[in-house]
mmCIF file of C-alpha atoms in Angstrom:
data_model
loop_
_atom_site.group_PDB
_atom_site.id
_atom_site.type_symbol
_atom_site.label_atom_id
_atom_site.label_comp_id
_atom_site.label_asym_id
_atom_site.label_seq_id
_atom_site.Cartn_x
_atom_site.Cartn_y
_atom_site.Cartn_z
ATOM 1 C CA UNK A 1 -48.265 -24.002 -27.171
ATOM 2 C CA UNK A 2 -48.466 -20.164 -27.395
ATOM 3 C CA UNK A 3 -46.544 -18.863 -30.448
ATOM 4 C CA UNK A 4 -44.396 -16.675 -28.034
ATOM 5 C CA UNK A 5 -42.984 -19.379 -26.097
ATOM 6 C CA UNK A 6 -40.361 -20.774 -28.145
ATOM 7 C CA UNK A 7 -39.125 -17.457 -29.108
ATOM 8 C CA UNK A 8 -39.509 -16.523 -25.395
ATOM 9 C CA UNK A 9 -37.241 -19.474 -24.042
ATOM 10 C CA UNK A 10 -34.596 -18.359 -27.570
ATOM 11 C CA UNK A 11 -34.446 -15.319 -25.478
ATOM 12 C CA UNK A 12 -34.003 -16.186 -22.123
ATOM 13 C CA UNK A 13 -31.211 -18.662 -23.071
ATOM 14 C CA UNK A 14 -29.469 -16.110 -24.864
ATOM 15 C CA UNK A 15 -29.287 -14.021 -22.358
ATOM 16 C CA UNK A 16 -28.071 -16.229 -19.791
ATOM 17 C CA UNK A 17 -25.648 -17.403 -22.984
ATOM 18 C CA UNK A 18 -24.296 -13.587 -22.695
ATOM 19 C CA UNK A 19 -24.577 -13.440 -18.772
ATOM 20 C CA UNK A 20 -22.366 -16.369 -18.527
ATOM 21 C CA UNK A 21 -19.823 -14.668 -20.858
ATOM 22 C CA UNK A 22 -20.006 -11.601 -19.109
ATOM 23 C CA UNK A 23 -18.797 -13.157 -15.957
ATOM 24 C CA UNK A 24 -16.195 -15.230 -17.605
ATOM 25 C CA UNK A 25 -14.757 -11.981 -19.037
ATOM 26 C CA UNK A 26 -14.937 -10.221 -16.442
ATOM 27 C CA UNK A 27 -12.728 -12.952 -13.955
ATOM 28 C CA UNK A 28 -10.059 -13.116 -16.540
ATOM 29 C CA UNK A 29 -9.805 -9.429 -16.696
ATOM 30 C CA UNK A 30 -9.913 -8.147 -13.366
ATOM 31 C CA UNK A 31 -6.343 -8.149 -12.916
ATOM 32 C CA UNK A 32 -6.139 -5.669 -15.831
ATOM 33 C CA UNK A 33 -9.122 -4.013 -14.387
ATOM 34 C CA UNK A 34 -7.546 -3.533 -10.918
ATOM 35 C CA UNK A 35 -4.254 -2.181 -12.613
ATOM 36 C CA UNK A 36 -6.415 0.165 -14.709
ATOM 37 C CA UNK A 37 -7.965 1.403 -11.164
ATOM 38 C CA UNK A 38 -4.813 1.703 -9.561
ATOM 39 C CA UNK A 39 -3.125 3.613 -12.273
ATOM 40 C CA UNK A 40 -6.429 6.005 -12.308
ATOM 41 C CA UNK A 41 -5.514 6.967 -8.938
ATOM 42 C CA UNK A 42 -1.538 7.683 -9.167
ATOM 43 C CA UNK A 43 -2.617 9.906 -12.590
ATOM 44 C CA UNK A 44 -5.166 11.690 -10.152
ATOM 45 C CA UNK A 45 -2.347 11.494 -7.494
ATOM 46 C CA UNK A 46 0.049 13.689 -10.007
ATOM 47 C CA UNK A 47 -2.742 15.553 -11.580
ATOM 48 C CA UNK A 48 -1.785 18.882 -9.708
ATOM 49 C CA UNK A 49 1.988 18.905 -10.507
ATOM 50 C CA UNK A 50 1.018 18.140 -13.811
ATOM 51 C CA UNK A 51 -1.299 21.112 -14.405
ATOM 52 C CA UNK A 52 1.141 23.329 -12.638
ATOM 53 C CA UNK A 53 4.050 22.790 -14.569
ATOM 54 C CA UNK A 54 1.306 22.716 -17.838
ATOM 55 C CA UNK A 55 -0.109 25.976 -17.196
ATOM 56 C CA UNK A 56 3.742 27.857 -17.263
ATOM 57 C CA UNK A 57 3.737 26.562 -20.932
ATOM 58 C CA UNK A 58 5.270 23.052 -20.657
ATOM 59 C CA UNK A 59 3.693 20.886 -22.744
ATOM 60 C CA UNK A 60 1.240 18.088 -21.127
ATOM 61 C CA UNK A 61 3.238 14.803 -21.887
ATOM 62 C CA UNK A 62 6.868 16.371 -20.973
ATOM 63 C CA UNK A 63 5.842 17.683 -17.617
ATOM 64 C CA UNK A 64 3.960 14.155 -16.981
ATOM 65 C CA UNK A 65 7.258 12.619 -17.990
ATOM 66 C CA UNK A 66 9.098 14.692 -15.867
ATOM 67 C CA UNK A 67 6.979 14.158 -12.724
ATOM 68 C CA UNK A 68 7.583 10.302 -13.316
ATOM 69 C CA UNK A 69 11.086 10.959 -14.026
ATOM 70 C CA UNK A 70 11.282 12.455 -10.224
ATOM 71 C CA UNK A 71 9.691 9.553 -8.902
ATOM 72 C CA UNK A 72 11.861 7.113 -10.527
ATOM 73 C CA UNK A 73 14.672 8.487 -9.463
ATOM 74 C CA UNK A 74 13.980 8.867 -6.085
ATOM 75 C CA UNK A 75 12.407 5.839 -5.703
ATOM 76 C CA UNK A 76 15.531 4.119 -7.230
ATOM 77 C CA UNK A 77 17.964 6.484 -5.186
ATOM 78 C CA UNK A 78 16.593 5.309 -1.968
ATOM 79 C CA UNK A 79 16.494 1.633 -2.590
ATOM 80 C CA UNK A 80 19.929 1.487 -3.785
ATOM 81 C CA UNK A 81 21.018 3.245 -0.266
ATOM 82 C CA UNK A 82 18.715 0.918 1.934
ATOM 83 C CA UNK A 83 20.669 -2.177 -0.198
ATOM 84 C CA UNK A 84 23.749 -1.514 0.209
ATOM 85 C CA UNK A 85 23.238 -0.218 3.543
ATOM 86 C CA UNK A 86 21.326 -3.903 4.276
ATOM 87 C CA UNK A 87 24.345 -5.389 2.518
ATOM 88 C CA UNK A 88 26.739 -4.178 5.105
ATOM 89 C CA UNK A 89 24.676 -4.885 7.935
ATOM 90 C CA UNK A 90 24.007 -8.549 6.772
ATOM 91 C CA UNK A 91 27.293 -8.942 6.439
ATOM 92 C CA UNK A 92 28.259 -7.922 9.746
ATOM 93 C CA UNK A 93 25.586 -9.776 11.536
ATOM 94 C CA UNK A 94 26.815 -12.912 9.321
ATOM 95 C CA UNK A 95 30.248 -12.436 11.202
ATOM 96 C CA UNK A 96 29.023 -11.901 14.435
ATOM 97 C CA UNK A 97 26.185 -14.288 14.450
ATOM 98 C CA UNK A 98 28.478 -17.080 16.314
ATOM 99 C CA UNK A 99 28.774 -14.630 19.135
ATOM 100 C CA UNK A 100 25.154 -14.207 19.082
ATOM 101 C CA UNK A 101 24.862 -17.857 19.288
ATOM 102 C CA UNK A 102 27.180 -18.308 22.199
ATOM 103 C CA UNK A 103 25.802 -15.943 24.431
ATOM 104 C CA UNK A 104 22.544 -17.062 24.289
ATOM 105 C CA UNK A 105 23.809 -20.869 24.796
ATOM 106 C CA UNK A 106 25.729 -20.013 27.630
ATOM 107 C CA UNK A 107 22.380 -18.004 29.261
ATOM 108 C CA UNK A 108 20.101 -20.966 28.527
ATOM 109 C CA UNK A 109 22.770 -23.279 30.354
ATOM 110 C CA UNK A 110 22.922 -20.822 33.435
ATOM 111 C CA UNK A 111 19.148 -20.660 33.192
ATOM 112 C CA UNK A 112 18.201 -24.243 32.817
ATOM 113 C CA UNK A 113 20.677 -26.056 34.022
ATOM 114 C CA UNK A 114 21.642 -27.585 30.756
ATOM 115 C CA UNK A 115 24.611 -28.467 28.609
ATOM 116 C CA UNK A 116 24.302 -27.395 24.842
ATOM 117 C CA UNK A 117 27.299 -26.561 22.829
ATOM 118 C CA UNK A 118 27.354 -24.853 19.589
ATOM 119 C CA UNK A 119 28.792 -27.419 17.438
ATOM 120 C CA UNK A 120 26.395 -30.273 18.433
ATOM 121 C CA UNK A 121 23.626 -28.185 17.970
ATOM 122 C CA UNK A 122 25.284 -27.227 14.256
ATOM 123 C CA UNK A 123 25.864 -30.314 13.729
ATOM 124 C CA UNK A 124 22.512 -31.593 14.537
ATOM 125 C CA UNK A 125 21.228 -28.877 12.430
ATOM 126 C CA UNK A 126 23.090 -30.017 8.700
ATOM 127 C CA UNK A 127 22.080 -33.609 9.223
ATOM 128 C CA UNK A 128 18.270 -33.078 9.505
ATOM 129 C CA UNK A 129 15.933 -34.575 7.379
ATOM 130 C CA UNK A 130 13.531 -31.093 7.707
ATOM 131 C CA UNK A 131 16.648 -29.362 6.969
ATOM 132 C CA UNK A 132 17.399 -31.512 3.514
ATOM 133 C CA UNK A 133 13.769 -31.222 2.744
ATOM 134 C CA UNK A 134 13.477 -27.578 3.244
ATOM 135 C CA UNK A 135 16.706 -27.213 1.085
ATOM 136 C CA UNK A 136 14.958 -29.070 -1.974
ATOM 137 C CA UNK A 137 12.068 -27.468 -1.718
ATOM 138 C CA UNK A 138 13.451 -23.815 -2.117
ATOM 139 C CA UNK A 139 15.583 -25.314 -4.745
ATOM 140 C CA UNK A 140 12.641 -26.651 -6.578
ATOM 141 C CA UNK A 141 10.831 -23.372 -6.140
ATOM 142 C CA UNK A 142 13.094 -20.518 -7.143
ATOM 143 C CA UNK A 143 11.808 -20.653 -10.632
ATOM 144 C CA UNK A 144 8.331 -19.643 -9.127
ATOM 145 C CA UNK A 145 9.995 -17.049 -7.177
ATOM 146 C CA UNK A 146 11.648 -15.663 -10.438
ATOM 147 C CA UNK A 147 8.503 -15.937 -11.927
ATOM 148 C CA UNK A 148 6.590 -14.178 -9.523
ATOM 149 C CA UNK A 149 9.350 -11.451 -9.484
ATOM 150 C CA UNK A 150 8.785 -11.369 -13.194
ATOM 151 C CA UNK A 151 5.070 -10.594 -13.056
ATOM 152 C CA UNK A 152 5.579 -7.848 -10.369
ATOM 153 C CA UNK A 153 7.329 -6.013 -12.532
ATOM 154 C CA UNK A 154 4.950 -6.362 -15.347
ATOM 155 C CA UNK A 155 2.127 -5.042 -13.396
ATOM 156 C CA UNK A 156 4.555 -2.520 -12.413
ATOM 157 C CA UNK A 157 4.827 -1.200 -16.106
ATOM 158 C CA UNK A 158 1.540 -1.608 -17.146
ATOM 159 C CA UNK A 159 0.351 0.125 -13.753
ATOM 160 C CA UNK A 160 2.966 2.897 -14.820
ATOM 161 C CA UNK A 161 1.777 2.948 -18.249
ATOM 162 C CA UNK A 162 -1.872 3.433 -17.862
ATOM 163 C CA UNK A 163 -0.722 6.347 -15.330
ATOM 164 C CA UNK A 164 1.341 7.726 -17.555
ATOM 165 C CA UNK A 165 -1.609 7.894 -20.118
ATOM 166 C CA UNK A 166 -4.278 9.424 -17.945
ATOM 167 C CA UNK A 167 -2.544 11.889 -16.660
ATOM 168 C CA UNK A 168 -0.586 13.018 -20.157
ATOM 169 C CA UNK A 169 -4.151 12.893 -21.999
ATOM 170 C CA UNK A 170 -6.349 13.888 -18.869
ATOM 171 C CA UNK A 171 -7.885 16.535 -20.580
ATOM 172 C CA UNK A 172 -8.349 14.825 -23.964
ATOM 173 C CA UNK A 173 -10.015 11.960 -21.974
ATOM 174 C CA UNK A 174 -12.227 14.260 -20.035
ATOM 175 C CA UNK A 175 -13.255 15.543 -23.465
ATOM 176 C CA UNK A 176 -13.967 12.265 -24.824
ATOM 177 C CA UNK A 177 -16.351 11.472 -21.912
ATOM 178 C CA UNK A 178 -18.314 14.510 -21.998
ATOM 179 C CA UNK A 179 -18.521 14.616 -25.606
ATOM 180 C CA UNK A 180 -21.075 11.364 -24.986
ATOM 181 C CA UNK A 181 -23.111 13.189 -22.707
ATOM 182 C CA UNK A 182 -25.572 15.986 -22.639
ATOM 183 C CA UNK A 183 -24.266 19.444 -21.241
ATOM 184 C CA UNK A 184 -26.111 19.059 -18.030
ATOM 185 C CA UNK A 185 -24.220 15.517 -17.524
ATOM 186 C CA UNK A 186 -21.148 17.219 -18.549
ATOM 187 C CA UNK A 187 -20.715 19.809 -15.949
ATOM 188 C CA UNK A 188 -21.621 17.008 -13.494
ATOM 189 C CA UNK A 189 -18.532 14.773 -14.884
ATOM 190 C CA UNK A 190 -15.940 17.638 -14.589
ATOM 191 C CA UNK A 191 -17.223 18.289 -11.239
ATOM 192 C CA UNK A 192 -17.031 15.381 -10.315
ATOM 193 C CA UNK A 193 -12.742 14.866 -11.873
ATOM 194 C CA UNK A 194 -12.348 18.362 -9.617
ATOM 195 C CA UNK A 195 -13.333 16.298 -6.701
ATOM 196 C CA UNK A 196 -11.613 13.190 -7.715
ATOM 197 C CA UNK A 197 -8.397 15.689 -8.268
ATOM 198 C CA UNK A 198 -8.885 17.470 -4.903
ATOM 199 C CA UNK A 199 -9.571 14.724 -2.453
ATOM 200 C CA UNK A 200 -7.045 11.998 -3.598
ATOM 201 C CA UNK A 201 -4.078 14.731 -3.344
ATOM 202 C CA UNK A 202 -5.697 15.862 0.141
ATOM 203 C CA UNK A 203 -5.454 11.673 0.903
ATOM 204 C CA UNK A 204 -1.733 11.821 -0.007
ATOM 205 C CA UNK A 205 -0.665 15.030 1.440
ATOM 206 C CA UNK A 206 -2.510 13.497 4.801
ATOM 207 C CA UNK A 207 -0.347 9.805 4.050
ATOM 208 C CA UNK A 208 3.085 11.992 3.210
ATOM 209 C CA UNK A 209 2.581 14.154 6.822
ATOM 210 C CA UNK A 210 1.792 11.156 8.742
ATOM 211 C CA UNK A 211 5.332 9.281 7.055
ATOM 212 C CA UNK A 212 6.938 12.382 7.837
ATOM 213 C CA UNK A 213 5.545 12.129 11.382
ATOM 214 C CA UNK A 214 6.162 8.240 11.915
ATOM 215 C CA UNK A 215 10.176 8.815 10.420
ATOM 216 C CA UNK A 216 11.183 11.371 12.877
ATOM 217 C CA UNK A 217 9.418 9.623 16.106
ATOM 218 C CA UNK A 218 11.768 6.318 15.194
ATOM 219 C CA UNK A 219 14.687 8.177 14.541
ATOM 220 C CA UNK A 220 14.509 9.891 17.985
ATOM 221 C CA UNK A 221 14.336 6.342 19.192
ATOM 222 C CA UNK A 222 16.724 4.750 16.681
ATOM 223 C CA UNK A 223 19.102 8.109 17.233
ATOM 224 C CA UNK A 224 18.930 7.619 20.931
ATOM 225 C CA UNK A 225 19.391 3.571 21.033
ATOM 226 C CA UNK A 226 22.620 4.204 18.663
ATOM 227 C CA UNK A 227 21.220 1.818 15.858
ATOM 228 C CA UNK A 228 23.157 3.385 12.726
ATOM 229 C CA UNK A 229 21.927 4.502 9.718
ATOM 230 C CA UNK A 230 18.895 5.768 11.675
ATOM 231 C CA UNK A 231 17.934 8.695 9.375
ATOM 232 C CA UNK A 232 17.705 5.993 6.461
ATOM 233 C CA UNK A 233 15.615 3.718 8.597
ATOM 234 C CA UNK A 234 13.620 6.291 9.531
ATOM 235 C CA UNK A 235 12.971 7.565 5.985
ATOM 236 C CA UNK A 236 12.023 3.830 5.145
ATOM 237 C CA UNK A 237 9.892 3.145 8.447
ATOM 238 C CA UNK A 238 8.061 6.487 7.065
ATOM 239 C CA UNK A 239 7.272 5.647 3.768
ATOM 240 C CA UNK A 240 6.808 2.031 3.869
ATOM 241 C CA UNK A 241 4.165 1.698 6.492
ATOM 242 C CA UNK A 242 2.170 4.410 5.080
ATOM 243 C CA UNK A 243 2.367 3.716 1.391
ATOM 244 C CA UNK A 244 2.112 0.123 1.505
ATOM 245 C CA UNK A 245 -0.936 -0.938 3.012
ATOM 246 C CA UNK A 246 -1.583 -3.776 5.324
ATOM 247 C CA UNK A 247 1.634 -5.474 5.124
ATOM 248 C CA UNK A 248 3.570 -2.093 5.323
ATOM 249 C CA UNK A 249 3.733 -1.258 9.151
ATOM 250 C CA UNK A 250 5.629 -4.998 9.261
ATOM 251 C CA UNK A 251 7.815 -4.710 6.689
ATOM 252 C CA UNK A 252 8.771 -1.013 7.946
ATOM 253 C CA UNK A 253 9.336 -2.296 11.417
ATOM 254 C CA UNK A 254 11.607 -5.600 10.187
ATOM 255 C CA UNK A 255 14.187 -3.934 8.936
ATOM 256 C CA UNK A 256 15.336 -1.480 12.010
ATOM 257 C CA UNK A 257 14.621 -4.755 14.098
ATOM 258 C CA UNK A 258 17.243 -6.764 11.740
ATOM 259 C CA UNK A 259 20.085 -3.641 12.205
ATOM 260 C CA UNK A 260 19.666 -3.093 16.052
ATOM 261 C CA UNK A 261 19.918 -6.842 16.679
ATOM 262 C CA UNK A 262 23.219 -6.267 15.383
ATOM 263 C CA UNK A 263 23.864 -4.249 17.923
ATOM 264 C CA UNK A 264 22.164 -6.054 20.919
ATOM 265 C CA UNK A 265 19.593 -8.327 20.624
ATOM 266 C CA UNK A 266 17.934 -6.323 23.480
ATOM 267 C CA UNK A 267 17.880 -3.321 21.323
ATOM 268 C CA UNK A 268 15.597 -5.377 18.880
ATOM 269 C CA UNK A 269 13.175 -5.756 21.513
ATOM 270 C CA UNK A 270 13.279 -2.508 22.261
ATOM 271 C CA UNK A 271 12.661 -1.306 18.216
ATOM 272 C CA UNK A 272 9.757 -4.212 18.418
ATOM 273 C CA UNK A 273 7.705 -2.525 21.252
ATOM 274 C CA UNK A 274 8.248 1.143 19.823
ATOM 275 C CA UNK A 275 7.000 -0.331 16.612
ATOM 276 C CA UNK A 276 3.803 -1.997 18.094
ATOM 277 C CA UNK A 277 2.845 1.042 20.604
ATOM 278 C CA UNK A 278 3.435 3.734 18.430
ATOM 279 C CA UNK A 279 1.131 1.890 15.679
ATOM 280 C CA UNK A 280 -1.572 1.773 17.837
ATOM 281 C CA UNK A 281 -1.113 5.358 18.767
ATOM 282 C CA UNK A 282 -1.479 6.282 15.010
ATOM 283 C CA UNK A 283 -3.861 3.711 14.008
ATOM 284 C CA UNK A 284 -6.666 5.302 16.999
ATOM 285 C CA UNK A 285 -5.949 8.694 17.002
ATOM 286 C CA UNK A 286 -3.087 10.537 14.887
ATOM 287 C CA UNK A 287 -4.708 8.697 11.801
ATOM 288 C CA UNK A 288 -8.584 9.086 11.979
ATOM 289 C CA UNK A 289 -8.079 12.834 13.211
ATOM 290 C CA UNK A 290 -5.799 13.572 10.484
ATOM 291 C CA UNK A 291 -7.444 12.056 7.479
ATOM 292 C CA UNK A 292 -11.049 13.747 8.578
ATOM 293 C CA UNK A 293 -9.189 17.166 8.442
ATOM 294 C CA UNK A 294 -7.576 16.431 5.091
ATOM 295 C CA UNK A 295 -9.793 14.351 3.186
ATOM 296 C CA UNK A 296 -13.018 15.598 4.990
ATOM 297 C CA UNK A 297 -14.568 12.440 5.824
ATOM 298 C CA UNK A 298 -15.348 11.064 9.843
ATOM 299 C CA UNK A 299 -12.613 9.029 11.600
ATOM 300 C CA UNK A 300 -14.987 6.338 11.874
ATOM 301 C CA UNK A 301 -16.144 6.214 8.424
ATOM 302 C CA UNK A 302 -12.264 6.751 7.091
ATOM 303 C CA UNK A 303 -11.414 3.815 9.264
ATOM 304 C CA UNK A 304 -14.317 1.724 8.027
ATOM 305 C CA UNK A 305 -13.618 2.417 4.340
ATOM 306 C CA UNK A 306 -10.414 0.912 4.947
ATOM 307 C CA UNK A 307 -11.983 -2.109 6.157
ATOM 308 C CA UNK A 308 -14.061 -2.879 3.594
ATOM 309 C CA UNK A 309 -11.893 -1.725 0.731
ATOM 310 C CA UNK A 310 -9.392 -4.564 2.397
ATOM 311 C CA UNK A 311 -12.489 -7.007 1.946
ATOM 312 C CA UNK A 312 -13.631 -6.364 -1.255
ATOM 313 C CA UNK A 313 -10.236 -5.707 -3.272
ATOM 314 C CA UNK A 314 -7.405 -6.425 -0.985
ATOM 315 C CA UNK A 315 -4.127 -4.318 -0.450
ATOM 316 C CA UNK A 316 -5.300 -2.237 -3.142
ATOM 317 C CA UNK A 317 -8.759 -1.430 -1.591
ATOM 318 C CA UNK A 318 -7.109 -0.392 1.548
ATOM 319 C CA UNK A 319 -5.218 1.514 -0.791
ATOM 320 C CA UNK A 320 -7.769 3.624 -2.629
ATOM 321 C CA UNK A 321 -10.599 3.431 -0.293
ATOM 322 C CA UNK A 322 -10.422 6.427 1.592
ATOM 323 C CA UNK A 323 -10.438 8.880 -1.296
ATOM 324 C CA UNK A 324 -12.747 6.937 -3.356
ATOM 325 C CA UNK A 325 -15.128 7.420 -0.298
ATOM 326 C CA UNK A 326 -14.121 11.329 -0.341
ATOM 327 C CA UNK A 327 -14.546 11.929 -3.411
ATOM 328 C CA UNK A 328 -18.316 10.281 -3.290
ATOM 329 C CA UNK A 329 -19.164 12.091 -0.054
ATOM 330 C CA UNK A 330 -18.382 15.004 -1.443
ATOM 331 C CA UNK A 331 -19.886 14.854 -4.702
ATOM 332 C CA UNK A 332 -23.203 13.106 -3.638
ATOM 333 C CA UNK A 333 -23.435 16.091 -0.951
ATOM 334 C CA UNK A 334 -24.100 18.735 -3.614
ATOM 335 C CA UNK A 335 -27.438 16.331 -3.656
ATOM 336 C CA UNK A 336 -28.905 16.225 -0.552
ATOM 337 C CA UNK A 337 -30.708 18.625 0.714
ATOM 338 C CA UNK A 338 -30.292 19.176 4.576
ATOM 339 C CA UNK A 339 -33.095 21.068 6.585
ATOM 340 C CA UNK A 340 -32.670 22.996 9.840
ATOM 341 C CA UNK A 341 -33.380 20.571 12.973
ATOM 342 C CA UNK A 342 -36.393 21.722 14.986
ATOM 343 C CA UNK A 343 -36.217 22.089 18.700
ATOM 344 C CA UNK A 344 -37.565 19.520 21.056
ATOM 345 C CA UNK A 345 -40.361 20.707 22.932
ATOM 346 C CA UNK A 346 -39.167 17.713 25.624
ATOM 347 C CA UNK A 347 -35.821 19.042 25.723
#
């Protein structure tokens, strides 16, 4: 046996030894990876406000805290008016829901020929076995909801934390990096933060004039159908389908539903096909056209960035992919060189 076998085979299983560690690490911690990402982006997100208020004198962590401060507060501001103005409409729709119920018993008799009363069909309702069983199980599973709620709000303040670092200590971090790296790499580094900076505000500005956008074409609608509250719906129907991703457009579009069934359950329908024609409208051409002007990238490859950001990392891939594309794109393009295109003698 060759003397540098054994030591050979030491090797190799030490390395897979570390390999396998590697891995194990790395699928416990990419939850605190992915918070780490996302919080990488809001600090790049409030990097220009920050430098702004910096540059007039402010010190670095006050006018970070500040620009959280203002976020917070609006953030909070507007939830507490879409509660309690959801409060008041549940309510209502709690009151009137027998009415609801009656007229559209008394249409399904005319229709079909039928006899259905409202009682028998409560009644039938409260003595079902799927009824009992559904009961139980949302009894049985509101400490998992609590606990769920609970670890939202964790990620929440570590997301927040992490944020709040970056962007507090984003030039002492910059620093740190380059300090590593020779002065060639350095310039390259800052560059490529400028970028970073520039293309994931130019991503928001593009998200914050499409909400803008999306909120006053449903309040026209909402204004004109005589759902109330529609400048508050529209505000929400604004923000939430553009800032959440995926799962946004539906949860923006549920809610205005929700109040103009309260008004007539025709209006509902009515909210429900504005919802689903004006997406597409944005998703194939106000979005692709607006994002390549702001963030500088092609409609096509903006729209497929999204897609495979949603495959690789979920909600918050669809989230982060289109300026993490920009911001490549633009810095690999300082490295290609382009030549001029020669004519076609066939042409």
């Amino acid at each position: 046996m060759p003397r540098w076998l054994p030591r050979a085979v030491v090797l190799v299983l030490a390395l897979y030894a570390c390999f396998q560690l590697g891995s194990w690490a790395f699928h416990q911690l990419i939850g605190l990876l992915l918070n780490i990402l996302i919080a990488f982006f809001l600090a790049l997100a409030v990097e220009p406000a920050v430098s702004r208020m910096a540059a007039r004198g402010m010190r670095r962590g006050v006018a970070t805290f500040l620009v959280f401060l203002g976020v917070l507060v609006f953030s909070l501001g507007f939830m507490a008016l879409l509660g309690s103005m959801l409060a008041g409409q549940i309510v209502d729709m709690v009151e009137r829901f027998p009415q609801y119920l009656d007229s559209l018993i008394d249409s399904i008799n005319q229709t079909f020929h039928t006899d259905l009363s409202r009682l028998a069909i409560q009644d039938s309702l409260l003595h079902s076995d799927s009824l009992q069983k559904y009961v139980q199980n949302s009894a049985s599973g509101v400490l998992d909801v609590s606990a769920t709620v609970l670890g939202g709000l964790f990620k929440l303040l570590t997301i927040a934390l992490f944020a709040f670092y970056f962007a507090a200590d984003g030039p002492r971090l910059r620093r740190a990096l380059c300090s590593v790296l020779p002065p060639a790499r350095q310039a390259e580094v800052l560059r490529a933060w400028e970028i970073a900076v520039a293309k994931t505000g130019g991503y928001l500005y593009s998200r914050g004039l499409m909400a803008l956008v999306s909120g006053v074409a449903h309040y026209i609608v909402l204004f004109v159908l005589g759902v109330p509250y529609a400048p508050a719906l529209a505000v929400w129907v604004g923000l939430v389908s553009q800032f959440i991703p995926t799962i946004g457009t539906y949860l923006a579009g549920a809610l205005p539903m929700l109040i103009a069934f309260t008004v007539s359950p025709w209006y509902a329908v009515y909210v429900l096909g504005f919802v689903v024609v004006y997406q597409q409208f944005e998703n194939y051409m106000l979005q692709p056209k607006l994002t390549s002007k702001t963030v500088d990238i092609h409609p096509a490859v903006a729209f497929g960035s999204v897609i495979a950001g949603t495959a690789l990392l979920g909600a918050v891939g669809a989230l982060i992919a289109i300026p993490a594309v920009a911001t490549l794109q633009a810095f690999l393009g300082a490295y290609v060189k382009r030549y001029e295109v020669t004519s076609d003698p066939r042409v």
